PDB file of C-alpha atoms in Angstrom:
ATOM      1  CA  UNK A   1     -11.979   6.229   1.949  1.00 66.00           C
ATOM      2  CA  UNK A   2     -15.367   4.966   1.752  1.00 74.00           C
ATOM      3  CA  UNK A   3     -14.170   1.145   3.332  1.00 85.00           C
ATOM      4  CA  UNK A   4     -13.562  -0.136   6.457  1.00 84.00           C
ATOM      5  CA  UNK A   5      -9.721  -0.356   7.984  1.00 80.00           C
ATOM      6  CA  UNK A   6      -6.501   1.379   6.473  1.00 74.00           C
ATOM      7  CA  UNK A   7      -6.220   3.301   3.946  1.00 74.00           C
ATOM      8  CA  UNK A   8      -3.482   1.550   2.018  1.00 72.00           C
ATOM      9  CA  UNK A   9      -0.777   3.180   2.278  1.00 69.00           C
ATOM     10  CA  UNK A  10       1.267   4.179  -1.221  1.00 69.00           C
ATOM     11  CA  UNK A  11       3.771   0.955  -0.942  1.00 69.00           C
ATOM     12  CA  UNK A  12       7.474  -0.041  -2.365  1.00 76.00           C
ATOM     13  CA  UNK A  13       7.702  -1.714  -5.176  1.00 75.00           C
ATOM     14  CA  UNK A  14       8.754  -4.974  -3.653  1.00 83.00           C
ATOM     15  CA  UNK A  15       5.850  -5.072  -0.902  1.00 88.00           C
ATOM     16  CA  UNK A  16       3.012  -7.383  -1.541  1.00 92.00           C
ATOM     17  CA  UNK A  17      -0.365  -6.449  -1.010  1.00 92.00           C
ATOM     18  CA  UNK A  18      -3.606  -8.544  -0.397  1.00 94.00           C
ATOM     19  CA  UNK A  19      -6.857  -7.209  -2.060  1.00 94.00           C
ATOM     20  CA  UNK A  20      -9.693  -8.340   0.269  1.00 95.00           C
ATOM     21  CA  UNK A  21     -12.692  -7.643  -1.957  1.00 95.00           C
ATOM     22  CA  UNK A  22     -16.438  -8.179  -1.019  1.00 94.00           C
ATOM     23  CA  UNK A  23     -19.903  -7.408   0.249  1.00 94.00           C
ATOM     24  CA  UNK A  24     -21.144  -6.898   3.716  1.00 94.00           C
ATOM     25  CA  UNK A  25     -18.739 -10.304   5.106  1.00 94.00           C
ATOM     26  CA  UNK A  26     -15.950  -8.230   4.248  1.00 95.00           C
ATOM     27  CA  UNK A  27     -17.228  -5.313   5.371  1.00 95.00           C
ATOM     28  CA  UNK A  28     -17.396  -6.674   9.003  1.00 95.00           C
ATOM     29  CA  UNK A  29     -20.819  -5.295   9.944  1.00 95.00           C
ATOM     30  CA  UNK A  30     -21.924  -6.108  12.717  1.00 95.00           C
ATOM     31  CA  UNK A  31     -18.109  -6.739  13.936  1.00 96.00           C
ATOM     32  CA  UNK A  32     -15.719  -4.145  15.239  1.00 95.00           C
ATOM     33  CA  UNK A  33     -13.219  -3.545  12.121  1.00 93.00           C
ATOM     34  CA  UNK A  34     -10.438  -5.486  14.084  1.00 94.00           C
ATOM     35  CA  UNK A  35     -12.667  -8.325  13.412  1.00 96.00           C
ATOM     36  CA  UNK A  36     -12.902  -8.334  10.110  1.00 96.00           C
ATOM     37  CA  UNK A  37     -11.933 -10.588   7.171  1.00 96.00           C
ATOM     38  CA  UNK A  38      -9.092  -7.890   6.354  1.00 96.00           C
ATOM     39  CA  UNK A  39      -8.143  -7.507   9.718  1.00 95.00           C
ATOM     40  CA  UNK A  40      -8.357 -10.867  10.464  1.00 97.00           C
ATOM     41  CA  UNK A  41      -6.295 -12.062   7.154  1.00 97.00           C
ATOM     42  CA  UNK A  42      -3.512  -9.531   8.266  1.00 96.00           C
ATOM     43  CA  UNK A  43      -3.538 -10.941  11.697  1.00 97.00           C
ATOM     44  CA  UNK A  44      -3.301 -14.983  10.847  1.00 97.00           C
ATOM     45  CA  UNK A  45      -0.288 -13.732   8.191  1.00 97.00           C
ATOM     46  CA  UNK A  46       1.886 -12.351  11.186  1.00 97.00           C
ATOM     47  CA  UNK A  47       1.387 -14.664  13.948  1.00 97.00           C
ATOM     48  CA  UNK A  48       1.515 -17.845  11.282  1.00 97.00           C
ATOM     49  CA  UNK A  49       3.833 -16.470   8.795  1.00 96.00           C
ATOM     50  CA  UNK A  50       5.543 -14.388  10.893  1.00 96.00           C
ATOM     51  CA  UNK A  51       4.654 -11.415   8.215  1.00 96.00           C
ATOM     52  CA  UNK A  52       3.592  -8.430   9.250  1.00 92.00           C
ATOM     53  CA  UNK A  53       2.388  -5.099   7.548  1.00 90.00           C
ATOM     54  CA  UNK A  54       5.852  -4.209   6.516  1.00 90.00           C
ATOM     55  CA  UNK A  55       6.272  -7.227   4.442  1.00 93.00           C
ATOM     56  CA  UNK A  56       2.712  -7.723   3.370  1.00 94.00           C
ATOM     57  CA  UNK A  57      -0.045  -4.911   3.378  1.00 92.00           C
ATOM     58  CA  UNK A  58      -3.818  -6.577   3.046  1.00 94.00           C
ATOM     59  CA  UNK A  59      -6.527  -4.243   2.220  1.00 91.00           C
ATOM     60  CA  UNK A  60      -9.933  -4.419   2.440  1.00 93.00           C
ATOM     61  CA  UNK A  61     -12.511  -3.421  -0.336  1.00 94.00           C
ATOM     62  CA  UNK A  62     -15.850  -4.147   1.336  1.00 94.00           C
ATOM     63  CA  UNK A  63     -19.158  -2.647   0.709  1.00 94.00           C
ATOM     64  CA  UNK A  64     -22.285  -3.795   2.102  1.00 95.00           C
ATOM     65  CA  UNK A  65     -25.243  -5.408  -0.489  1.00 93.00           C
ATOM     66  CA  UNK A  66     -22.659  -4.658  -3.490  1.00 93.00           C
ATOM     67  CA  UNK A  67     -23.456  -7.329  -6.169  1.00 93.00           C
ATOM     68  CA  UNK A  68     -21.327  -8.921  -8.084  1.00 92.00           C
ATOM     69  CA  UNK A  69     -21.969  -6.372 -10.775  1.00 95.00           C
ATOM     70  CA  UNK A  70     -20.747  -3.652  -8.308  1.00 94.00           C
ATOM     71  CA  UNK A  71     -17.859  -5.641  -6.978  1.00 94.00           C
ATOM     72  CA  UNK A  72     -16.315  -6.101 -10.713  1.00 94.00           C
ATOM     73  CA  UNK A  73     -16.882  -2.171 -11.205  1.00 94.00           C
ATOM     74  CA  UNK A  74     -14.530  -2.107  -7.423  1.00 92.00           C
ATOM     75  CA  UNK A  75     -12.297  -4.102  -9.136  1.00 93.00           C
ATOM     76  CA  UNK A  76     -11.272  -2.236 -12.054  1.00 92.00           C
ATOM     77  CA  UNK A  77     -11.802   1.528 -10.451  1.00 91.00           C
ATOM     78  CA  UNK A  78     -10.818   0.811  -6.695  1.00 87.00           C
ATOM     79  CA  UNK A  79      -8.567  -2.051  -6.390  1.00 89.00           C
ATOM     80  CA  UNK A  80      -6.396  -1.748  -9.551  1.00 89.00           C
ATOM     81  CA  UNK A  81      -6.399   2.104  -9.101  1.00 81.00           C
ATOM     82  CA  UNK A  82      -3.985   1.562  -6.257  1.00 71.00           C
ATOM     83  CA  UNK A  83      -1.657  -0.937  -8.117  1.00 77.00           C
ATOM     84  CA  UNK A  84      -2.170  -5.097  -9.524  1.00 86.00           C
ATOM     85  CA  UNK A  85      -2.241  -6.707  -6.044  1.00 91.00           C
ATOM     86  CA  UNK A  86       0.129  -9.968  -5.158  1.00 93.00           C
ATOM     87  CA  UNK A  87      -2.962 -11.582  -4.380  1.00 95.00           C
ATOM     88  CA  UNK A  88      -6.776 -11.009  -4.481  1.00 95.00           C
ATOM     89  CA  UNK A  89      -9.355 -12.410  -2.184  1.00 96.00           C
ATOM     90  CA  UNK A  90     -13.107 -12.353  -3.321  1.00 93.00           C
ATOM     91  CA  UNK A  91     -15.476 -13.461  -0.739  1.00 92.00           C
TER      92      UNK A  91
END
């Protein structure tokens, strides 16, 4: 698993999952990894939403000095590899 965080775990059907996809921000460098954007995102969900990672999974796809070029090849080989996410965050 060549990001930060999880690894997302193979999920049910019915479970939603947040694709946080980006360059170095969502990486988190220079931040321990339960400070970044992913971790963060999944944090703010359960104590505002009261969801946590049983009834949303958010995973982040971070690389650092990936170009947009890169991050669309991320897209279609990493993040849609593991499933069509509910939602998708590009930072």
């Amino acid at each position: 698993w060549p990001f930060r965080g999880a690894i997302p775990e193979p999920k049910p059907a019915a479970l939603p999952r947040i694709a946080v996809v980006g360059d170095s921000n969502v990486y988190g460098v220079g931040v321990n990894v339960a400070d970044a954007l992913p971790a963060q995102l999944q944090l703010a969900l359960e104590e505002r939403l009261g969801l946590d990672p049983t009834q949303v999974q958010v995973a982040g796809f971070g690389v650092p000095a990936y170009s947009t070029v890169q991050i669309r090849h991320l897209l279609e080989h990493e993040v849609l590899a593991h499933g069509a996410p509910f939602a998708l965050v590009l930072y």
